[in-house]
């Protein structure tokens, strides 16, 4: 077609020239129309103007050189093929002008139908329509033609010339009320002719010109309007939300019009080749006789199930079923389809690989393997960790109308309903009575741990995705909504207010940790079958559950593929046991700070306040057996697997009461003349230890170097627990990890002391204890070669590495201003959620390379929150880490993604 094009850059492709791989150039719709054309399916002829033409137009405000000529040539070829000319007064060719970007942006950009109609060709269209049968022959042809013309003026006016759409709507309403009806279909040809006049007046009023009668001018203006719709405000917003790059541009499809509204033997419909909700095989779709696609969207009449088409038009129905089977086989995936029947002739208007639910994604991937259409590598590629994570959370059954009263940050997914409580103690009490509770706080702190364990869900009015509440809840797999700032929490009064309503302790609320929505009252919740499977209570070989079987099969394949090991972050025996059932191959981070809370707090106070010689030692001695017991429990649960125990990290004053509260208590007690010597000493200590920037203060290794005996006690507890485990016939593999190291000298100092203790405790028990460090201070990453000399392993603490790499306070910034950064596109996702490959990721890469260069056998892992984030797992695979460590509930997600990382990098890595 069109030989003269060869000298120009090619901007226009006939449908017969493209294929489904050309989505970048032809957009999704154009590429798939081309693919169907080449399969010999009945696609109305047409052509696609490329995204490159759009990009050039948007950059300069002008059509690129050669485009006009190429459009002309393709239009002429189309006219020859159809035996009609665009807008011919006798028998017009009409076309639709449709947007179609690489990524689907439903309803975001523009479409103009019926281009080519004018005052003459409307008559020709009517004559041609009456040549057929059905309604059109019996006088409906005029009506059909005038209705098509008024639709063109309306769409063209609104889209191309920015005429306010309401004015057309208003004129249509007036025409209907003049006729005494609410239904468009009651308007006859004369009414519609009158409406065309009214529309033209509206057009003139707003544009200062007559509605263009030249078909070619209509076409050119419509094409420009589609280009420009790429930068419409709503499209920009949508792209930002969906993280679609801004510079792709849209293709424009110029397609011969076919009409589903030519009588009862015409119609339009949508279909899926499988159920997009469950993945079940079968025919799913809707059909609307005597209608255009836009009528379906407008809901003018109710559609019927696609199966009913069999009665209405068996030939088209059978042909459609054949095409659906063909498309599935060709695309090797679920397809969705739009079609129109024009007087008994079936036309395919669109197809694409269909969107589906998380459950359907797994089920369909499994089915396609069974059908021999794809292999297991491809099945693994077709699902993802985000879908698996979704399947692991309980869900709300939101069938009835539940309106949220507030929206916060979906901090830890899942769905939970329960009685509102405001304190940890009350949560524990009520949970002990068998009640499901939601712990509501302004923000949580380590003291709330028991309450969080007891609660079904956690709701806070402050804090982001890495706030204490969020991190701890994710670790426990507990639902959490954080930063719901419409909620005013009043803990002393035991109530919160939201949207003018007061919720008291004892009232019921429901929170959705995926969407961040908060509901008043109880929304019913369903447990996850996938978790039941991971927990071992559903056997995939013996149950009739397509989802569980598909998950089992794909997970098994991922495990066989992956190179990265997956460990877990767990601080208790219970968490460790659960993570092990979920497939964890060790503990990558056991935080020891919770072991200093609860009834041990008093010992910590003694440790901090120690004045006289011997007091500190006594406190440490009392803590030792308690810590040892904690570690023994964990080593038992992880028998035979490595356990990385991190020495205490947070500043010690976090274990003391807050300054303000203490100051008030002391003042009140002094007023009453009570003996407050102890409280005063505590207050003085808290004041002494107060820091402006505690995250950059006395914490981690610095604490170990400043408080004599603290790390030594922990090292001894770990070594003794390991020996006890070995003596009891188990295999403990402890790895002691030093937090917040920035210089090798820090690590060397800790190491020297630790080695002595270990040698003394371990003796000939056969226990081997590794000593390594976290890499979470940028300086540590940049001096990794030196640090590796003193470390047998590195574990990247990407939470702190992100905090210190960006200079973002991890507890504050997400709620404070990330929304603006996301809005401005400074980043597409919080760097606390998914690793910032270019910056923080570069630090990881440098440290991994330089660390391994200095010590070839250096074991490398990651234990920040990123260890369970799908995209970050791929990055850690690429960088060559040995393992990722994440909260127990993310373990299956990390296993899956580690397998996908191998498949996607084309590796055949198998462990
Ligand atoms: C980290 O900083 O990434 C880390 C795992 O340590 P924490 O979150 O306990 O500071
Ligand atoms: Mg840290």
mmCIF file of N, CA, C and O in Angstrom, residues 507-573:
data_model
loop_
_atom_site.group_PDB
_atom_site.id
_atom_site.type_symbol
_atom_site.label_atom_id
_atom_site.label_comp_id
_atom_site.label_asym_id
_atom_site.label_seq_id
_atom_site.Cartn_x
_atom_site.Cartn_y
_atom_site.Cartn_z
ATOM 1 N N UNK A 507 -17.447 0.113 70.855
ATOM 2 C CA UNK A 507 -18.118 0.139 69.550
ATOM 3 C C UNK A 507 -17.308 -0.698 68.558
ATOM 4 O O UNK A 507 -16.125 -0.948 68.764
ATOM 5 N N UNK A 508 -17.969 -1.076 67.459
ATOM 6 C CA UNK A 508 -17.280 -1.935 66.491
ATOM 7 C C UNK A 508 -16.874 -1.125 65.248
ATOM 8 O O UNK A 508 -17.654 -0.315 64.749
ATOM 9 N N UNK A 509 -15.641 -1.338 64.797
ATOM 10 C CA UNK A 509 -15.215 -0.755 63.508
ATOM 11 C C UNK A 509 -14.568 -1.843 62.659
ATOM 12 O O UNK A 509 -14.199 -2.906 63.158
ATOM 13 N N UNK A 510 -14.435 -1.553 61.373
ATOM 14 C CA UNK A 510 -13.789 -2.485 60.449
ATOM 15 C C UNK A 510 -12.741 -1.703 59.672
ATOM 16 O O UNK A 510 -13.000 -0.584 59.240
ATOM 17 N N UNK A 511 -11.561 -2.304 59.528
ATOM 18 C CA UNK A 511 -10.508 -1.593 58.792
ATOM 19 C C UNK A 511 -9.969 -2.481 57.662
ATOM 20 O O UNK A 511 -9.840 -3.689 57.818
ATOM 21 N N UNK A 512 -9.691 -1.840 56.547
ATOM 22 C CA UNK A 512 -9.150 -2.552 55.396
ATOM 23 C C UNK A 512 -7.702 -2.084 55.184
ATOM 24 O O UNK A 512 -7.472 -0.950 54.744
ATOM 25 N N UNK A 513 -6.781 -2.935 55.527
ATOM 26 C CA UNK A 513 -5.362 -2.569 55.480
ATOM 27 C C UNK A 513 -4.803 -2.531 54.070
ATOM 28 O O UNK A 513 -3.650 -2.159 53.870
ATOM 29 N N UNK A 514 -5.592 -2.934 53.083
ATOM 30 C CA UNK A 514 -5.145 -2.845 51.698
ATOM 31 C C UNK A 514 -5.496 -1.475 51.130
ATOM 32 O O UNK A 514 -4.669 -0.807 50.521
ATOM 33 N N UNK A 515 -6.745 -1.062 51.375
ATOM 34 C CA UNK A 515 -7.179 0.219 50.810
ATOM 35 C C UNK A 515 -7.004 1.369 51.789
ATOM 36 O O UNK A 515 -7.090 2.529 51.393
ATOM 37 N N UNK A 516 -6.800 1.063 53.071
ATOM 38 C CA UNK A 516 -6.690 2.114 54.090
ATOM 39 C C UNK A 516 -8.047 2.619 54.554
ATOM 40 O O UNK A 516 -8.135 3.575 55.315
ATOM 41 N N UNK A 517 -9.139 1.950 54.103
ATOM 42 C CA UNK A 517 -10.472 2.462 54.452
ATOM 43 C C UNK A 517 -10.926 1.984 55.832
ATOM 44 O O UNK A 517 -10.633 0.857 56.241
ATOM 45 N N UNK A 518 -11.677 2.869 56.484
ATOM 46 C CA UNK A 518 -12.180 2.575 57.829
ATOM 47 C C UNK A 518 -13.709 2.630 57.779
ATOM 48 O O UNK A 518 -14.272 3.586 57.225
ATOM 49 N N UNK A 519 -14.356 1.601 58.309
ATOM 50 C CA UNK A 519 -15.818 1.530 58.290
ATOM 51 C C UNK A 519 -16.332 1.475 59.715
ATOM 52 O O UNK A 519 -15.685 0.870 60.585
ATOM 53 N N UNK A 520 -17.505 2.050 59.948
ATOM 54 C CA UNK A 520 -18.142 1.873 61.252
ATOM 55 C C UNK A 520 -18.974 0.597 61.178
ATOM 56 O O UNK A 520 -19.576 0.299 60.150
ATOM 57 N N UNK A 521 -18.997 -0.158 62.296
ATOM 58 C CA UNK A 521 -19.775 -1.400 62.310
ATOM 59 C C UNK A 521 -18.972 -2.559 61.764
ATOM 60 O O UNK A 521 -17.818 -2.410 61.367
ATOM 61 N N UNK A 522 -19.634 -3.720 61.757
ATOM 62 C CA UNK A 522 -18.910 -4.926 61.374
ATOM 63 C C UNK A 522 -19.121 -5.273 59.901
ATOM 64 O O UNK A 522 -20.241 -5.436 59.449
ATOM 65 N N UNK A 523 -18.053 -5.396 59.182
ATOM 66 C CA UNK A 523 -18.132 -5.885 57.800
ATOM 67 C C UNK A 523 -17.654 -7.342 57.850
ATOM 68 O O UNK A 523 -16.596 -7.621 58.406
ATOM 69 N N UNK A 524 -18.434 -8.274 57.301
ATOM 70 C CA UNK A 524 -18.029 -9.686 57.408
ATOM 71 C C UNK A 524 -16.696 -9.970 56.698
ATOM 72 O O UNK A 524 -16.400 -9.380 55.663
ATOM 73 N N UNK A 525 -15.912 -10.885 57.282
ATOM 74 C CA UNK A 525 -14.557 -11.174 56.800
ATOM 75 C C UNK A 525 -14.429 -12.664 56.446
ATOM 76 O O UNK A 525 -14.976 -13.513 57.141
ATOM 77 N N UNK A 526 -13.701 -12.968 55.363
ATOM 78 C CA UNK A 526 -13.454 -14.378 54.994
ATOM 79 C C UNK A 526 -11.961 -14.693 55.156
ATOM 80 O O UNK A 526 -11.124 -13.893 54.723
ATOM 81 N N UNK A 527 -11.598 -15.853 55.714
ATOM 82 C CA UNK A 527 -10.168 -16.195 55.837
ATOM 83 C C UNK A 527 -9.580 -16.581 54.478
ATOM 84 O O UNK A 527 -10.303 -16.880 53.541
ATOM 85 N N UNK A 528 -8.252 -16.592 54.383
ATOM 86 C CA UNK A 528 -7.597 -16.915 53.115
ATOM 87 C C UNK A 528 -7.296 -18.407 53.009
ATOM 88 O O UNK A 528 -6.654 -18.987 53.877
ATOM 89 N N UNK A 529 -7.727 -19.020 51.908
ATOM 90 C CA UNK A 529 -7.433 -20.455 51.695
ATOM 91 C C UNK A 529 -5.946 -20.653 51.422
ATOM 92 O O UNK A 529 -5.384 -21.702 51.720
ATOM 93 N N UNK A 530 -5.351 -19.629 50.820
ATOM 94 C CA UNK A 530 -3.935 -19.765 50.459
ATOM 95 C C UNK A 530 -3.082 -19.829 51.731
ATOM 96 O O UNK A 530 -2.135 -20.615 51.820
ATOM 97 N N UNK A 531 -3.456 -19.042 52.734
ATOM 98 C CA UNK A 531 -2.722 -19.130 54.007
ATOM 99 C C UNK A 531 -2.954 -20.493 54.639
ATOM 100 O O UNK A 531 -2.019 -21.126 55.145
ATOM 101 N N UNK A 532 -4.181 -20.967 54.564
ATOM 102 C CA UNK A 532 -4.464 -22.297 55.128
ATOM 103 C C UNK A 532 -3.589 -23.353 54.447
ATOM 104 O O UNK A 532 -3.086 -24.262 55.077
ATOM 105 N N UNK A 533 -3.385 -23.176 53.170
ATOM 106 C CA UNK A 533 -2.498 -24.101 52.446
ATOM 107 C C UNK A 533 -1.065 -23.967 52.948
ATOM 108 O O UNK A 533 -0.408 -24.952 53.287
ATOM 109 N N UNK A 534 -0.563 -22.719 53.036
ATOM 110 C CA UNK A 534 0.821 -22.554 53.501
ATOM 111 C C UNK A 534 0.986 -23.069 54.934
ATOM 112 O O UNK A 534 2.032 -23.576 55.304
ATOM 113 N N UNK A 535 -0.061 -22.890 55.716
ATOM 114 C CA UNK A 535 -0.010 -23.342 57.114
ATOM 115 C C UNK A 535 -0.051 -24.865 57.199
ATOM 116 O O UNK A 535 0.126 -25.441 58.258
ATOM 117 N N UNK A 536 -0.381 -25.494 56.107
ATOM 118 C CA UNK A 536 -0.407 -26.959 56.087
ATOM 119 C C UNK A 536 -1.766 -27.550 56.382
ATOM 120 O O UNK A 536 -1.917 -28.768 56.481
ATOM 121 N N UNK A 537 -2.817 -26.703 56.513
ATOM 122 C CA UNK A 537 -4.114 -27.280 56.836
ATOM 123 C C UNK A 537 -4.952 -27.595 55.592
ATOM 124 O O UNK A 537 -6.036 -28.138 55.700
ATOM 125 N N UNK A 538 -4.458 -27.249 54.394
ATOM 126 C CA UNK A 538 -5.150 -27.672 53.167
ATOM 127 C C UNK A 538 -4.134 -28.412 52.302
ATOM 128 O O UNK A 538 -3.097 -27.851 51.947
ATOM 129 N N UNK A 539 -4.434 -29.637 51.978
ATOM 130 C CA UNK A 539 -3.494 -30.424 51.190
ATOM 131 C C UNK A 539 -3.850 -30.305 49.711
ATOM 132 O O UNK A 539 -4.910 -30.768 49.278
ATOM 133 N N UNK A 540 -2.992 -29.675 48.925
ATOM 134 C CA UNK A 540 -3.349 -29.397 47.530
ATOM 135 C C UNK A 540 -3.593 -30.658 46.706
ATOM 136 O O UNK A 540 -4.304 -30.618 45.703
ATOM 137 N N UNK A 541 -3.009 -31.787 47.141
ATOM 138 C CA UNK A 541 -3.193 -33.015 46.355
ATOM 139 C C UNK A 541 -4.581 -33.614 46.576
ATOM 140 O O UNK A 541 -5.055 -34.395 45.785
ATOM 141 N N UNK A 542 -5.188 -33.232 47.706
ATOM 142 C CA UNK A 542 -6.438 -33.908 48.058
ATOM 143 C C UNK A 542 -7.653 -33.002 48.184
ATOM 144 O O UNK A 542 -8.651 -33.394 48.751
ATOM 145 N N UNK A 543 -7.529 -31.790 47.706
ATOM 146 C CA UNK A 543 -8.744 -30.971 47.776
ATOM 147 C C UNK A 543 -9.094 -30.484 46.385
ATOM 148 O O UNK A 543 -8.230 -30.338 45.516
ATOM 149 N N UNK A 544 -10.381 -30.231 46.226
ATOM 150 C CA UNK A 544 -10.848 -29.770 44.932
ATOM 151 C C UNK A 544 -10.885 -28.239 44.969
ATOM 152 O O UNK A 544 -11.928 -27.643 45.144
ATOM 153 N N UNK A 545 -9.722 -27.622 44.914
ATOM 154 C CA UNK A 545 -9.670 -26.170 44.956
ATOM 155 C C UNK A 545 -8.637 -25.724 43.926
ATOM 156 O O UNK A 545 -7.426 -25.870 44.119
ATOM 157 N N UNK A 546 -9.157 -25.208 42.830
ATOM 158 C CA UNK A 546 -8.273 -24.893 41.694
ATOM 159 C C UNK A 546 -7.220 -23.868 42.089
ATOM 160 O O UNK A 546 -6.070 -23.943 41.651
ATOM 161 N N UNK A 547 -7.599 -22.929 42.945
ATOM 162 C CA UNK A 547 -6.650 -21.878 43.320
ATOM 163 C C UNK A 547 -5.493 -22.458 44.126
ATOM 164 O O UNK A 547 -4.325 -22.228 43.821
ATOM 165 N N UNK A 548 -5.827 -23.248 45.144
ATOM 166 C CA UNK A 548 -4.774 -23.802 45.998
ATOM 167 C C UNK A 548 -3.864 -24.710 45.186
ATOM 168 O O UNK A 548 -2.629 -24.666 45.328
ATOM 169 N N UNK A 549 -4.441 -25.482 44.287
ATOM 170 C CA UNK A 549 -3.597 -26.368 43.478
ATOM 171 C C UNK A 549 -2.658 -25.565 42.572
ATOM 172 O O UNK A 549 -1.481 -25.885 42.422
ATOM 173 N N UNK A 550 -3.199 -24.480 42.001
ATOM 174 C CA UNK A 550 -2.356 -23.659 41.110
ATOM 175 C C UNK A 550 -1.242 -22.976 41.909
ATOM 176 O O UNK A 550 -0.086 -22.946 41.472
ATOM 177 N N UNK A 551 -1.579 -22.473 43.088
ATOM 178 C CA UNK A 551 -0.565 -21.805 43.915
ATOM 179 C C UNK A 551 0.528 -22.813 44.273
ATOM 180 O O UNK A 551 1.730 -22.530 44.159
ATOM 181 N N UNK A 552 0.118 -23.996 44.668
ATOM 182 C CA UNK A 552 1.076 -25.038 45.068
ATOM 183 C C UNK A 552 2.041 -25.352 43.907
ATOM 184 O O UNK A 552 3.255 -25.399 44.076
ATOM 185 N N UNK A 553 1.457 -25.521 42.757
ATOM 186 C CA UNK A 553 2.257 -25.909 41.602
ATOM 187 C C UNK A 553 3.263 -24.825 41.213
ATOM 188 O O UNK A 553 4.444 -25.091 40.958
ATOM 189 N N UNK A 554 2.790 -23.582 41.205
ATOM 190 C CA UNK A 554 3.660 -22.484 40.770
ATOM 191 C C UNK A 554 4.723 -22.200 41.837
ATOM 192 O O UNK A 554 5.887 -21.934 41.519
ATOM 193 N N UNK A 555 4.352 -22.301 43.103
ATOM 194 C CA UNK A 555 5.335 -22.082 44.180
ATOM 195 C C UNK A 555 6.432 -23.154 44.120
ATOM 196 O O UNK A 555 7.601 -22.863 44.318
ATOM 197 N N UNK A 556 6.014 -24.381 43.871
ATOM 198 C CA UNK A 556 6.995 -25.464 43.808
ATOM 199 C C UNK A 556 7.992 -25.192 42.679
ATOM 200 O O UNK A 556 9.197 -25.379 42.831
ATOM 201 N N UNK A 557 7.451 -24.692 41.579
ATOM 202 C CA UNK A 557 8.332 -24.383 40.458
ATOM 203 C C UNK A 557 9.276 -23.222 40.804
ATOM 204 O O UNK A 557 10.473 -23.273 40.504
ATOM 205 N N UNK A 558 8.725 -22.194 41.459
ATOM 206 C CA UNK A 558 9.558 -21.037 41.848
ATOM 207 C C UNK A 558 10.693 -21.493 42.760
ATOM 208 O O UNK A 558 11.843 -21.074 42.608
ATOM 209 N N UNK A 559 10.367 -22.368 43.710
ATOM 210 C CA UNK A 559 11.401 -22.852 44.637
ATOM 211 C C UNK A 559 12.505 -23.602 43.895
ATOM 212 O O UNK A 559 13.675 -23.510 44.236
ATOM 213 N N UNK A 560 12.109 -24.323 42.877
ATOM 214 C CA UNK A 560 13.098 -25.062 42.094
ATOM 215 C C UNK A 560 13.987 -24.139 41.262
ATOM 216 O O UNK A 560 15.111 -24.473 40.942
ATOM 217 N N UNK A 561 13.469 -22.988 40.940
ATOM 218 C CA UNK A 561 14.189 -22.066 40.065
ATOM 219 C C UNK A 561 15.113 -21.123 40.810
ATOM 220 O O UNK A 561 16.144 -20.711 40.310
ATOM 221 N N UNK A 562 14.695 -20.687 41.982
ATOM 222 C CA UNK A 562 15.353 -19.509 42.567
ATOM 223 C C UNK A 562 16.769 -19.790 43.048
ATOM 224 O O UNK A 562 17.090 -20.899 43.441
ATOM 225 N N UNK A 563 17.584 -18.715 42.996
ATOM 226 C CA UNK A 563 18.938 -18.781 43.499
ATOM 227 C C UNK A 563 19.007 -18.163 44.891
ATOM 228 O O UNK A 563 19.760 -18.590 45.754
ATOM 229 N N UNK A 564 18.185 -17.106 45.114
ATOM 230 C CA UNK A 564 18.164 -16.450 46.416
ATOM 231 C C UNK A 564 17.523 -17.364 47.444
ATOM 232 O O UNK A 564 16.473 -17.957 47.178
ATOM 233 N N UNK A 565 18.138 -17.465 48.612
ATOM 234 C CA UNK A 565 17.443 -18.116 49.721
ATOM 235 C C UNK A 565 16.500 -17.092 50.345
ATOM 236 O O UNK A 565 16.663 -15.889 50.159
ATOM 237 N N UNK A 566 15.488 -17.589 51.056
ATOM 238 C CA UNK A 566 14.548 -16.675 51.697
ATOM 239 C C UNK A 566 14.529 -16.956 53.190
ATOM 240 O O UNK A 566 14.256 -18.083 53.622
ATOM 241 N N UNK A 567 14.866 -15.949 53.947
ATOM 242 C CA UNK A 567 14.805 -16.070 55.403
ATOM 243 C C UNK A 567 13.702 -15.164 55.924
ATOM 244 O O UNK A 567 13.054 -14.454 55.148
ATOM 245 N N UNK A 568 13.555 -15.149 57.237
ATOM 246 C CA UNK A 568 12.501 -14.309 57.791
ATOM 247 C C UNK A 568 13.027 -13.409 58.883
ATOM 248 O O UNK A 568 14.056 -13.693 59.502
ATOM 249 N N UNK A 569 12.294 -12.312 59.106
ATOM 250 C CA UNK A 569 12.555 -11.461 60.260
ATOM 251 C C UNK A 569 11.595 -11.928 61.347
ATOM 252 O O UNK A 569 10.376 -11.801 61.201
ATOM 253 N N UNK A 570 12.115 -12.505 62.396
ATOM 254 C CA UNK A 570 11.239 -13.031 63.453
ATOM 255 C C UNK A 570 11.929 -12.873 64.802
ATOM 256 O O UNK A 570 13.122 -13.129 64.910
ATOM 257 N N UNK A 571 11.161 -12.449 65.795
ATOM 258 C CA UNK A 571 11.733 -12.195 67.125
ATOM 259 C C UNK A 571 11.225 -13.157 68.181
ATOM 260 O O UNK A 571 11.642 -13.090 69.338
ATOM 261 N N UNK A 572 10.271 -13.999 67.812
ATOM 262 C CA UNK A 572 9.713 -14.911 68.817
ATOM 263 C C UNK A 572 9.657 -16.317 68.221
ATOM 264 O O UNK A 572 9.675 -16.476 66.989
ATOM 265 N N UNK A 573 9.560 -17.292 69.105
ATOM 266 C CA UNK A 573 9.457 -18.673 68.650
ATOM 267 C C UNK A 573 8.229 -18.865 67.767
ATOM 268 O O UNK A 573 8.280 -19.566 66.747
#
